[in-house]
Amino acid sequence: MAAPPEHTQFAYRALKEMGVWDAPPASAARTLAAPAQAAKALKYSANGRFLAWAAGDEVRVADAQTLAPVATIARAGVVDVRFSPKGTYVVTWERFSKPADGSAGHNLLVWDAASGAARGGFVHRTFSEDALQWTDDERHCAKLFPGEVRFYAPGALDAAALTLRVDGAASFSVSPGRAPSVAVFVPERGSKPALLRMYAVGAFARPTASKTFFKAEKVDFYWHRLGTSLLVLTQTDVDNTGRSYYGESSLYFLAAAGTFDCRVVLDREGPIHDVAWSPDEKEFAVVYGFMPAKAALFNHRAEPVFDLGTAPRNLVRFNPHGRVLAVAGFGNLSGAIDLWDRKKLAKICSIDAHGASLCAWAPDGRYLMAATLSPRLRVDNGIRIWHYSGALVHSQPIDELYHVEWRPAPPARFPQRAALSPVPPGIAVRSPAPPAKPAGAYRPPHARSRPAADSPRSLSDMAERKVFGAAVPGAARVPVGASAEMVAKAAEKKRTRNRKKPKDAEPAPPAAPQPAEPLSEVDALKRIRQLKKKLAQIDALAARRDAGDALEVNQLAKIESRPLIDAEIAALAAKFSSLSA
């Protein structure tokens, strides 16, 4: 008998409910037991074996397939839950509060996933997703301390097994893969450039790779899934040139073995919005530049391979097989998603995911999820799933949706087809919701029955027209809330002011124009210097235009004004020569 087809699954967390869906090609919902208090966290283990959530004064671990209970951790106040790579351990974080006895209260705790037994903990005052990082084999977990990164064995968290000392270390990242490396970043200080070093875990005598760069106050690490290559996105909070509100950013490529490193050369100015490695090949995609941004593919030598076009986009995601690429514009952009066939380097379709704030591929690589989450948007929250052909196959509105994620599964479980397949039979393809018609200007209920031109525009206008009473032709404009006595006093003051004005006073004749003072030699020199500065600015703008940069209308007009400035300089030069003579 043939094995049943593999199905994907996703879990969601909302204000009043949690649930698990068997995603396409199946479509069935299972609601988790509603906790007495709203759940604060929901997370699958990386191998897809367990599902954990924190609610009220406990953390529950369940089998992801059957939802049968596995363990219960009695711990109140937990706001984040994570698993170690193999799902052996659960890591919880709660807001830090100093105990009354003055002792160091641990708020970053490690638990056994199968039994719920405590293994140890640390003090970590500020939440961060990478506070505790693991090697894929779970032999070590690592945490950053002032000037050093400490590695612990999971069974002995009270003392560090290994210590990597790097003065001024601000962040670090442990690579995936069988031979893990650790990258440590030191931001620039004064005239010293920023520094990034890579070490093999357990061999800290000398780095395997090192790179220095300026204009780097913080970095984001992007490891290839094998841990052999690293992309480092450097950022500053302020752009000293004034061209970008979001600071400056650069992208660097480093091989973990130290055999190659370079800066990724990008042909557009502006911020780097997103970076993503292809899971199948040693190539990566970058979305960069001022809006409309450009998306491009680069190979393992950081050389451009293919231009994915220019559009309002700020996010890029490969599907788990690396065959289909999604380039999207979320946040304050329209929510459009372009799907590309990596093999044919051709666009498959475009999807409208307006309002979405999350984009994720299913483990089978055939379905793309977009979700609108709270608190970023508190209306139209819900989940939508598309087949990579562009067909909408699932749409579920959920009030105050906080989190949703796919259940992880190895891509090998879902064999890749030679050609992109159509929507499987038996799946109902849904029609996208029609765009909402513009509502127009708001009109209060009492004004909706009359033409717009006849509606009062303000409270004063309402009082003048006597909207709430009989209209009086020729009535004076009366402020809302004014009594008859106040109106009479205001009218008397106005009559008094009018009596004091002279009736036969004639307007003063306009002042005769004063003859312009002759231009001195010093003034002529100053004016020539000012005009030459303008010419230098025009030359710089012309060079940017010739290089292909898009200029503003006022900048193009400035370039066109060059003949007038040349003529004025020539006239001033002639006048200056006559003054010198």
Coordinates of C-alpha atoms in Angstrom, one line a residue:
M1 CA 0.0 0.0 0.0
A2 CA 1.4 3.4 -1.0
A3 CA 2.4 5.8 1.8
P4 CA -0.1 8.6 2.4
P5 CA 1.0 12.0 0.9
E6 CA 2.9 14.3 3.1
H7 CA 1.0 17.3 4.3
T8 CA 2.3 20.6 5.6
Q9 CA 1.1 22.3 8.8
F10 CA 1.1 25.7 10.4
A11 CA 0.2 27.0 13.9
Y12 CA -1.2 30.4 14.8
R13 CA -1.6 32.5 18.0
A14 CA -4.3 35.1 18.4
L15 CA -5.7 37.1 21.3
K16 CA -8.5 34.7 22.1
E17 CA -7.4 31.4 20.4
M18 CA -4.6 29.2 19.2
G19 CA -4.8 26.5 16.6
V20 CA -3.1 24.2 14.1
W21 CA -4.0 23.9 10.4
D22 CA -3.2 21.1 8.1
A23 CA -2.3 23.2 5.1
P24 CA -2.8 22.4 1.4
P25 CA -3.3 19.9 -0.2
A26 CA -5.1 19.1 3.0
S27 CA -7.2 21.7 4.8
A28 CA -8.4 21.0 8.3
A29 CA -8.2 23.0 11.6
R30 CA -7.5 21.8 15.1
T31 CA -7.9 24.3 17.9
L32 CA -5.6 24.0 20.9
A33 CA -7.1 24.2 24.3
A34 CA -7.8 27.9 25.0
P35 CA -5.7 29.0 28.0
A36 CA -7.2 31.1 30.8
Q37 CA -4.9 34.0 29.7
A38 CA -3.8 35.0 26.2
A39 CA -0.8 33.0 25.0
K40 CA 2.5 35.0 24.9
A41 CA 4.6 32.7 22.7
L42 CA 4.2 29.8 20.2
K43 CA 7.0 27.9 18.6
Y44 CA 7.8 24.7 16.7
S45 CA 11.1 22.9 17.2
A46 CA 13.5 23.1 14.3
N47 CA 13.0 19.4 13.4
G48 CA 9.2 19.8 13.6
R49 CA 8.8 17.3 16.4
F50 CA 7.5 19.5 19.1
L51 CA 5.2 22.5 19.5
A52 CA 5.4 24.7 22.6
W53 CA 3.4 27.6 23.9
A54 CA 3.5 29.8 27.0
A55 CA 0.3 31.0 28.6
G56 CA -0.5 32.1 32.1
D57 CA 1.8 30.4 34.7
E58 CA 3.0 27.5 32.5
V59 CA 4.7 26.4 29.3
R60 CA 3.3 23.4 27.5
V61 CA 5.2 21.1 25.1
A62 CA 3.2 18.9 22.8
D63 CA 3.7 16.5 20.0
A64 CA 3.4 18.6 16.8
Q65 CA 1.6 15.9 14.8
T66 CA -0.9 14.6 17.3
L67 CA -0.9 17.5 19.8
A68 CA -0.6 15.0 22.6
P69 CA 1.0 16.5 25.8
V70 CA 4.7 15.8 26.3
A71 CA 5.7 18.1 29.2
T72 CA 4.5 21.0 31.3
I73 CA 6.9 23.6 32.7
A74 CA 5.5 25.5 35.7
R75 CA 6.9 28.9 35.1
A76 CA 4.9 32.2 35.3
G77 CA 5.7 35.3 33.2
V78 CA 7.3 33.6 30.2
V79 CA 7.0 35.7 27.1
D80 CA 9.3 33.9 24.6
V81 CA 9.9 30.2 23.9
R82 CA 12.5 28.6 21.7
F83 CA 14.0 25.1 21.0
S84 CA 17.6 23.9 20.6
P85 CA 18.3 22.7 17.0
K86 CA 17.4 19.0 17.7
G87 CA 14.5 19.9 20.0
T88 CA 16.2 18.4 23.0
Y89 CA 16.0 21.6 25.1
V90 CA 13.5 24.4 25.6
V91 CA 14.7 27.9 26.2
T92 CA 12.4 30.4 27.9
W93 CA 12.8 34.2 28.5
E94 CA 10.9 36.4 30.9
R95 CA 11.2 40.1 31.8
F96 CA 14.0 40.7 34.2
S97 CA 13.1 41.7 37.8
K98 CA 15.6 41.9 40.6
P99 CA 14.7 39.6 43.5
A100 CA 14.1 41.2 46.9
D101 CA 17.0 39.4 48.5
G102 CA 19.4 41.0 46.0
S103 CA 20.5 37.8 44.3
A104 CA 20.9 37.4 40.6
G105 CA 17.6 36.1 39.3
H106 CA 17.9 34.1 36.2
N107 CA 15.3 35.0 33.5
L108 CA 16.9 33.1 30.5
L109 CA 16.3 29.4 31.4
V110 CA 17.0 26.1 29.8
W111 CA 14.7 23.1 30.3
D112 CA 14.5 19.5 29.1
A113 CA 11.9 19.3 26.4
A114 CA 10.8 15.7 27.2
S115 CA 10.5 15.9 31.0
G116 CA 10.3 19.7 31.7
A117 CA 13.2 19.5 34.1
A118 CA 15.3 22.6 34.6
R119 CA 18.9 22.5 33.3
G120 CA 20.1 26.0 34.3
G121 CA 19.8 29.6 33.5
F122 CA 21.4 33.0 32.9
V123 CA 20.6 36.7 33.5
H124 CA 19.7 38.4 30.3
R125 CA 18.0 41.8 30.8
T126 CA 17.0 42.7 27.3
F127 CA 15.2 40.4 25.0
S128 CA 16.9 39.2 21.8
E129 CA 16.2 36.3 19.6
D130 CA 19.8 35.2 19.5
A131 CA 20.6 35.6 23.2
L132 CA 21.5 31.9 23.5
Q133 CA 22.9 30.3 20.3
W134 CA 23.5 26.6 19.7
T135 CA 25.7 24.5 17.5
D136 CA 23.7 22.1 15.3
D137 CA 25.0 19.1 17.2
E138 CA 23.9 20.7 20.5
R139 CA 27.3 20.0 22.0
H140 CA 27.5 23.7 22.9
C141 CA 25.4 26.7 23.5
A142 CA 26.9 30.2 23.5
K143 CA 26.2 33.5 25.2
L144 CA 27.8 37.0 24.9
F145 CA 29.3 38.6 28.0
P146 CA 31.4 41.8 28.2
G147 CA 34.5 41.2 26.2
E148 CA 34.0 37.5 25.6
V149 CA 31.7 34.7 24.3
R150 CA 31.2 31.8 26.6
F151 CA 30.4 28.3 25.4
Y152 CA 28.5 25.9 27.7
A153 CA 27.8 22.2 27.6
P154 CA 24.0 21.8 28.0
G155 CA 24.4 19.5 30.9
A156 CA 26.6 21.9 32.8
L157 CA 25.4 25.4 32.5
D158 CA 27.0 26.6 35.7
A159 CA 30.5 26.9 34.2
A160 CA 31.8 27.7 30.7
A161 CA 33.5 24.9 28.8
L162 CA 35.1 27.3 26.3
T163 CA 35.7 31.0 26.3
L164 CA 36.5 33.3 23.4
R165 CA 37.9 36.6 24.5
V166 CA 37.5 39.6 22.1
D167 CA 37.7 43.1 23.6
G168 CA 34.7 45.3 22.8
A169 CA 32.6 42.5 21.2
A170 CA 29.1 43.8 20.6
S171 CA 27.5 40.8 18.8
F172 CA 28.3 37.3 17.6
S173 CA 26.8 34.5 15.5
V174 CA 27.3 30.7 15.6
S175 CA 27.2 29.1 12.1
P176 CA 25.1 26.1 11.1
G177 CA 26.8 23.0 9.7
R178 CA 28.8 20.1 10.9
A179 CA 32.0 22.2 11.6
P180 CA 30.6 25.2 13.3
S181 CA 32.3 28.6 13.3
V182 CA 31.6 31.7 15.4
A183 CA 31.8 35.3 14.0
V184 CA 32.4 38.1 16.5
F185 CA 31.8 41.8 15.7
V186 CA 33.5 44.8 17.3
P187 CA 32.0 48.2 16.3
E188 CA 34.2 51.1 15.3
R189 CA 35.5 53.3 18.1
G190 CA 37.0 56.7 17.4
S191 CA 39.5 56.4 14.6
K192 CA 39.6 52.6 14.8
P193 CA 37.6 50.7 12.2
A194 CA 35.1 48.0 13.0
L195 CA 36.4 44.5 13.2
L196 CA 34.9 41.1 12.4
R197 CA 36.7 37.8 13.1
M198 CA 35.7 34.2 12.6
Y199 CA 37.0 31.3 14.6
A200 CA 36.4 27.5 14.5
V201 CA 34.5 26.6 17.6
G202 CA 37.0 25.1 20.1
A203 CA 40.1 26.6 18.2
F204 CA 40.3 30.1 19.4
A205 CA 44.1 30.6 19.2
R206 CA 43.9 32.4 15.8
P207 CA 41.0 33.5 13.6
T208 CA 40.2 31.7 10.4
A209 CA 39.1 34.9 8.8
S210 CA 39.2 38.6 9.6
K211 CA 37.8 41.8 8.1
T212 CA 37.9 45.5 9.0
F213 CA 35.6 48.2 7.7
F214 CA 34.4 51.7 8.5
K215 CA 30.8 53.0 8.9
A216 CA 29.7 50.0 10.9
E217 CA 27.9 50.5 14.2
K218 CA 25.9 47.2 14.1
V219 CA 25.7 44.2 11.8
D220 CA 23.4 41.4 10.7
F221 CA 24.8 38.0 10.0
Y222 CA 23.5 35.8 7.1
W223 CA 25.1 32.3 7.1
H224 CA 24.9 29.9 4.2
R225 CA 23.0 26.8 5.4
L226 CA 26.3 24.7 5.3
G227 CA 28.1 27.3 7.4
T228 CA 30.8 27.8 4.7
S229 CA 30.1 31.4 3.8
L230 CA 28.9 34.5 5.6
L231 CA 27.2 37.7 4.4
V232 CA 27.7 40.6 6.8
L233 CA 25.3 43.6 6.5
T234 CA 26.8 46.6 8.2
Q235 CA 24.7 49.6 9.3
T236 CA 25.0 53.0 10.8
D237 CA 22.2 55.0 12.5
V238 CA 23.0 58.2 10.7
D239 CA 24.0 58.9 7.1
N240 CA 26.6 61.7 7.3
T241 CA 26.1 62.6 3.6
G242 CA 22.4 63.3 4.4
R243 CA 21.2 61.2 1.4
S244 CA 19.3 58.6 3.5
Y245 CA 17.1 58.9 6.6
Y246 CA 17.9 55.3 7.5
G247 CA 21.7 55.6 7.8
E248 CA 24.3 53.9 5.7
S249 CA 24.6 50.2 4.9
S250 CA 27.1 48.0 3.2
L251 CA 27.3 44.2 2.4
Y252 CA 30.5 42.1 2.8
F253 CA 31.1 38.5 1.8
L254 CA 33.5 36.2 3.8
A255 CA 34.4 32.6 3.4
A256 CA 34.6 30.7 6.7
A257 CA 37.9 29.2 5.7
G258 CA 39.5 32.6 5.2
T259 CA 40.2 32.0 1.5
F260 CA 38.1 34.8 0.1
D261 CA 36.5 38.0 1.3
C262 CA 35.2 41.2 -0.5
R263 CA 32.7 43.9 -0.4
V264 CA 29.6 43.2 -2.5
V265 CA 29.5 46.0 -5.1
L266 CA 26.0 47.4 -5.6
D267 CA 25.2 49.7 -8.5
R268 CA 22.5 51.8 -6.8
E269 CA 22.8 54.2 -3.9
G270 CA 20.6 53.8 -0.9
P271 CA 19.9 51.3 1.9
I272 CA 20.1 47.5 1.7
H273 CA 16.6 46.2 2.5
D274 CA 17.1 42.4 2.6
V275 CA 19.5 39.6 1.9
A276 CA 18.8 35.9 1.4
W277 CA 20.9 32.8 0.6
S278 CA 19.7 30.2 -1.9
P279 CA 19.3 26.9 -0.1
D280 CA 20.3 24.9 -3.1
E281 CA 23.1 26.8 -4.7
K282 CA 25.9 29.0 -3.5
E283 CA 24.2 32.2 -4.5
F284 CA 22.3 34.9 -2.8
A285 CA 19.8 37.7 -3.6
V286 CA 19.9 41.3 -2.4
V287 CA 17.2 44.0 -2.5
Y288 CA 18.9 47.4 -2.4
G289 CA 18.7 51.1 -3.3
F290 CA 16.3 54.0 -2.9
M291 CA 12.7 53.2 -3.8
P292 CA 11.9 51.9 -6.3
A293 CA 14.6 49.4 -5.1
K294 CA 16.5 46.9 -7.2
A295 CA 16.7 43.1 -6.7
A296 CA 19.6 41.1 -8.1
L297 CA 21.2 37.6 -7.8
F298 CA 24.9 37.2 -7.0
N299 CA 27.1 34.1 -7.2
H300 CA 29.5 32.7 -4.6
R301 CA 32.2 35.2 -5.7
A302 CA 29.8 38.2 -5.1
E303 CA 29.5 38.8 -8.8
P304 CA 26.1 39.9 -10.2
V305 CA 24.3 37.1 -12.1
F306 CA 20.8 38.3 -12.9
D307 CA 18.8 41.5 -12.5
L308 CA 15.4 40.9 -11.0
G309 CA 14.1 44.3 -11.9
T310 CA 13.3 47.6 -10.2
A311 CA 10.1 48.0 -8.2
P312 CA 8.9 49.0 -4.7
R313 CA 10.2 45.9 -2.9
N314 CA 12.0 45.4 0.4
L315 CA 12.0 41.6 1.0
V316 CA 13.3 38.5 -0.7
R317 CA 12.7 34.8 0.1
F318 CA 13.8 31.6 -1.7
N319 CA 11.6 28.6 -1.4
P320 CA 13.2 25.6 0.4
H321 CA 14.3 23.9 -2.9
G322 CA 15.7 27.2 -4.2
R323 CA 13.6 26.9 -7.4
V324 CA 11.2 29.8 -6.8
L325 CA 12.1 33.2 -5.5
A326 CA 9.6 35.7 -3.9
V327 CA 10.4 39.4 -4.0
A328 CA 7.9 41.4 -2.0
G329 CA 7.2 44.9 -0.8
F330 CA 5.8 45.0 2.8
G331 CA 5.6 47.5 5.6
N332 CA 4.7 50.9 4.2
L333 CA 4.7 49.5 0.6
S334 CA 1.8 48.0 -1.3
G335 CA 2.2 44.4 -0.4
A336 CA 2.9 43.1 -4.0
I337 CA 4.8 39.9 -4.4
D338 CA 6.7 38.8 -7.6
L339 CA 7.4 35.1 -8.0
W340 CA 10.4 34.1 -10.1
D341 CA 11.4 30.8 -11.6
R342 CA 15.1 30.6 -10.7
K343 CA 15.8 27.9 -13.3
K344 CA 14.4 29.8 -16.2
L345 CA 15.1 33.3 -14.8
A346 CA 11.6 34.3 -15.7
K347 CA 8.8 35.9 -13.7
I348 CA 5.9 33.4 -12.9
C349 CA 3.3 35.8 -11.6
S350 CA 2.6 38.7 -9.3
I351 CA 0.4 38.5 -6.1
D352 CA -1.4 41.2 -4.2
A353 CA -0.9 40.6 -0.5
H354 CA -1.9 44.1 0.7
G355 CA -1.5 44.8 4.4
A356 CA 0.7 41.7 5.0
S357 CA 3.6 41.9 7.4
L358 CA 4.9 38.3 7.2
C359 CA 5.9 36.2 4.2
A360 CA 7.0 32.5 4.5
W361 CA 7.3 29.5 2.2
A362 CA 5.9 26.1 3.2
P363 CA 8.4 23.3 3.6
D364 CA 7.2 21.6 0.4
G365 CA 8.2 24.8 -1.5
R366 CA 4.9 25.0 -3.4
Y367 CA 2.9 27.3 -1.2
L368 CA 3.6 30.8 0.0
M369 CA 1.9 32.3 3.1
A370 CA 1.3 36.0 3.8
A371 CA -0.2 37.1 7.1
T372 CA -1.4 40.4 8.4
L373 CA -0.5 40.6 12.1
S374 CA -1.3 42.7 15.2
P375 CA -0.2 45.1 16.6
R376 CA 1.2 46.5 13.3
L377 CA -2.4 46.4 11.9
R378 CA -5.4 45.7 14.0
V379 CA -7.8 45.4 11.1
D380 CA -8.0 42.7 8.4
N381 CA -5.9 40.3 10.4
G382 CA -5.7 36.9 8.8
I383 CA -3.8 34.3 6.8
R384 CA -3.6 33.8 3.1
I385 CA -1.8 31.1 1.2
W386 CA -1.0 31.0 -2.6
H387 CA 0.2 28.2 -4.8
Y388 CA 3.4 29.3 -6.6
S389 CA 1.3 29.6 -9.8
G390 CA -0.4 32.6 -8.2
A391 CA -3.7 30.8 -7.3
L392 CA -5.1 31.7 -3.8
V393 CA -5.9 28.4 -2.1
H394 CA -6.5 29.4 1.5
S395 CA -7.8 32.5 3.2
Q396 CA -8.7 32.7 6.9
P397 CA -9.5 35.9 8.7
I398 CA -8.5 35.8 12.4
D399 CA -9.1 38.7 14.8
E400 CA -6.0 40.1 16.5
L401 CA -3.6 37.6 15.0
Y402 CA -0.2 37.9 16.7
H403 CA 1.9 35.0 15.2
V404 CA 1.9 32.3 12.6
E405 CA 4.6 29.9 11.4
W406 CA 5.0 26.7 9.3
R407 CA 5.9 23.4 11.0
P408 CA 9.5 22.8 9.9
A409 CA 10.2 19.7 7.7
P410 CA 13.2 18.7 5.6
P411 CA 12.7 19.6 1.9
A412 CA 13.8 16.1 0.9
R413 CA 10.5 14.8 2.3
F414 CA 8.8 16.7 -0.6
P415 CA 10.6 15.8 -3.9
Q416 CA 11.2 18.6 -6.3
R417 CA 9.6 18.2 -9.7
A418 CA 11.4 18.9 -12.9
A419 CA 8.8 21.4 -14.0
L420 CA 6.6 23.7 -11.9
S421 CA 3.4 21.9 -11.3
P422 CA -0.1 23.4 -11.5
V423 CA -2.5 23.5 -8.5
P424 CA -3.1 19.9 -7.3
P425 CA -6.6 18.6 -8.0
G426 CA -9.1 18.8 -5.2
I427 CA -8.0 22.2 -4.0
A428 CA -10.6 25.0 -4.3
V429 CA -9.0 28.0 -5.9
R430 CA -10.4 31.2 -4.3
S431 CA -11.0 34.5 -6.0
P432 CA -9.1 37.4 -4.4
A433 CA -11.3 39.9 -2.6
P434 CA -12.2 42.9 -4.8
P435 CA -10.4 46.1 -4.0
A436 CA -12.4 48.3 -1.6
K437 CA -14.1 51.3 -3.1
P438 CA -12.9 54.7 -1.7
A439 CA -15.2 55.8 1.0
G440 CA -14.8 59.5 0.2
A441 CA -14.9 62.3 2.7
Y442 CA -16.7 61.6 6.0
R443 CA -20.2 63.2 6.3
P444 CA -22.1 63.3 9.6
P445 CA -25.4 61.6 9.7
H446 CA -27.5 64.8 9.6
A447 CA -25.8 65.9 6.4
R448 CA -26.0 62.6 4.4
S449 CA -29.5 63.4 3.0
R450 CA -28.5 66.7 1.4
P451 CA -26.1 67.4 -1.5
A452 CA -22.5 67.7 -0.6
A453 CA -22.3 71.3 -1.8
D454 CA -25.1 72.3 0.6
S455 CA -23.5 70.6 3.7
P456 CA -22.0 72.9 6.4
R457 CA -18.2 72.7 6.5
S458 CA -17.7 73.7 10.2
L459 CA -19.5 74.4 13.4
S460 CA -19.5 78.2 12.7
D461 CA -21.0 77.5 9.3
M462 CA -23.7 75.4 11.0
A463 CA -24.5 78.3 13.3
E464 CA -24.6 80.8 10.4
R465 CA -26.9 78.6 8.4
K466 CA -29.1 77.8 11.5
V467 CA -28.8 74.1 10.6
F468 CA -30.5 73.1 13.8
G469 CA -33.2 75.8 13.6
A470 CA -35.0 78.0 11.1
A471 CA -32.8 79.9 8.7
V472 CA -32.8 83.7 8.9
P473 CA -32.0 85.4 5.6
G474 CA -29.1 87.9 6.0
A475 CA -28.4 86.8 9.5
A476 CA -24.9 87.7 10.9
R477 CA -22.4 85.0 11.4
V478 CA -22.8 83.9 15.1
P479 CA -20.1 81.9 16.9
V480 CA -21.3 78.6 18.3
G481 CA -22.2 79.0 22.0
A482 CA -22.3 82.8 22.0
S483 CA -25.1 84.5 23.9
A484 CA -27.1 87.5 22.6
E485 CA -25.4 89.8 25.1
M486 CA -21.9 88.8 23.8
V487 CA -23.0 89.4 20.2
A488 CA -24.3 92.9 21.1
K489 CA -21.1 93.9 22.9
A490 CA -19.0 92.7 19.9
A491 CA -21.2 94.7 17.5
E492 CA -20.8 97.9 19.7
K493 CA -17.0 97.5 19.7
K494 CA -16.9 97.2 16.0
R495 CA -19.0 100.4 15.5
T496 CA -16.6 102.3 17.9
R497 CA -13.6 101.2 15.9
N498 CA -15.2 102.4 12.7
R499 CA -16.0 105.9 14.1
K500 CA -12.4 106.4 15.1
K501 CA -11.1 105.8 11.5
P502 CA -10.7 109.1 9.4
K503 CA -13.1 108.9 6.5
D504 CA -11.4 111.3 4.1
A505 CA -7.8 110.1 4.7
E506 CA -6.1 109.5 1.4
P507 CA -3.8 106.6 1.0
A508 CA -0.1 107.5 1.1
P509 CA 1.6 107.7 -2.3
P510 CA 3.9 104.7 -3.2
A511 CA 7.5 105.4 -2.4
A512 CA 9.6 106.3 -5.4
P513 CA 12.0 103.6 -6.5
Q514 CA 15.6 104.2 -5.2
P515 CA 18.3 104.1 -7.8
A516 CA 20.5 101.0 -7.4
E517 CA 23.9 101.5 -5.9
P518 CA 26.8 101.0 -8.3
L519 CA 28.4 97.6 -8.0
S520 CA 31.8 97.8 -6.2
E521 CA 34.8 95.7 -7.1
V522 CA 34.5 93.6 -3.9
D523 CA 30.8 92.9 -4.6
A524 CA 31.6 91.8 -8.1
L525 CA 34.2 89.3 -6.9
K526 CA 31.8 87.9 -4.2
R527 CA 29.0 87.5 -6.8
I528 CA 31.4 85.7 -9.2
R529 CA 32.5 83.3 -6.4
Q530 CA 28.9 82.5 -5.6
L531 CA 28.1 81.8 -9.3
K532 CA 31.1 79.5 -9.6
K533 CA 29.9 77.5 -6.6
K534 CA 26.6 77.0 -8.4
L535 CA 28.4 75.8 -11.5
A536 CA 30.3 73.2 -9.5
Q537 CA 27.0 72.0 -8.1
I538 CA 25.5 71.8 -11.6
D539 CA 28.6 69.8 -12.8
A540 CA 28.1 67.3 -10.0
L541 CA 24.4 66.9 -10.9
A542 CA 25.2 66.5 -14.6
A543 CA 27.7 63.8 -13.7
R544 CA 25.0 61.9 -11.7
R545 CA 22.6 62.3 -14.6
D546 CA 25.1 60.9 -17.1
A547 CA 25.8 58.0 -14.7
G548 CA 22.1 57.0 -14.9
D549 CA 20.9 58.4 -11.6
A550 CA 17.3 59.6 -11.4
L551 CA 17.2 63.3 -10.6
E552 CA 14.4 65.5 -9.2
V553 CA 12.6 68.0 -11.4
N554 CA 14.3 71.0 -9.6
Q555 CA 17.7 69.4 -10.1
L556 CA 17.1 69.0 -13.9
A557 CA 16.0 72.7 -14.0
K558 CA 19.2 73.7 -12.2
I559 CA 21.2 72.0 -14.9
E560 CA 19.3 73.8 -17.6
S561 CA 20.1 77.2 -16.0
R562 CA 23.8 76.9 -16.7
P563 CA 23.8 79.2 -19.8
L564 CA 22.2 82.0 -17.7
I565 CA 24.9 81.6 -15.0
D566 CA 27.7 81.6 -17.6
A567 CA 26.3 84.8 -19.2
E568 CA 26.0 86.5 -15.8
I569 CA 29.7 85.5 -14.9
A570 CA 30.8 87.0 -18.3
A571 CA 29.0 90.2 -17.6
L572 CA 30.4 90.5 -14.1
A573 CA 33.9 89.8 -15.4
A574 CA 33.6 92.5 -18.0
K575 CA 32.3 95.0 -15.4
F576 CA 35.1 93.9 -13.0
S577 CA 37.8 94.6 -15.7
S578 CA 36.3 98.0 -16.3
L579 CA 36.4 98.8 -12.6
S580 CA 40.0 97.6 -12.3
A581 CA 40.9 99.9 -15.3

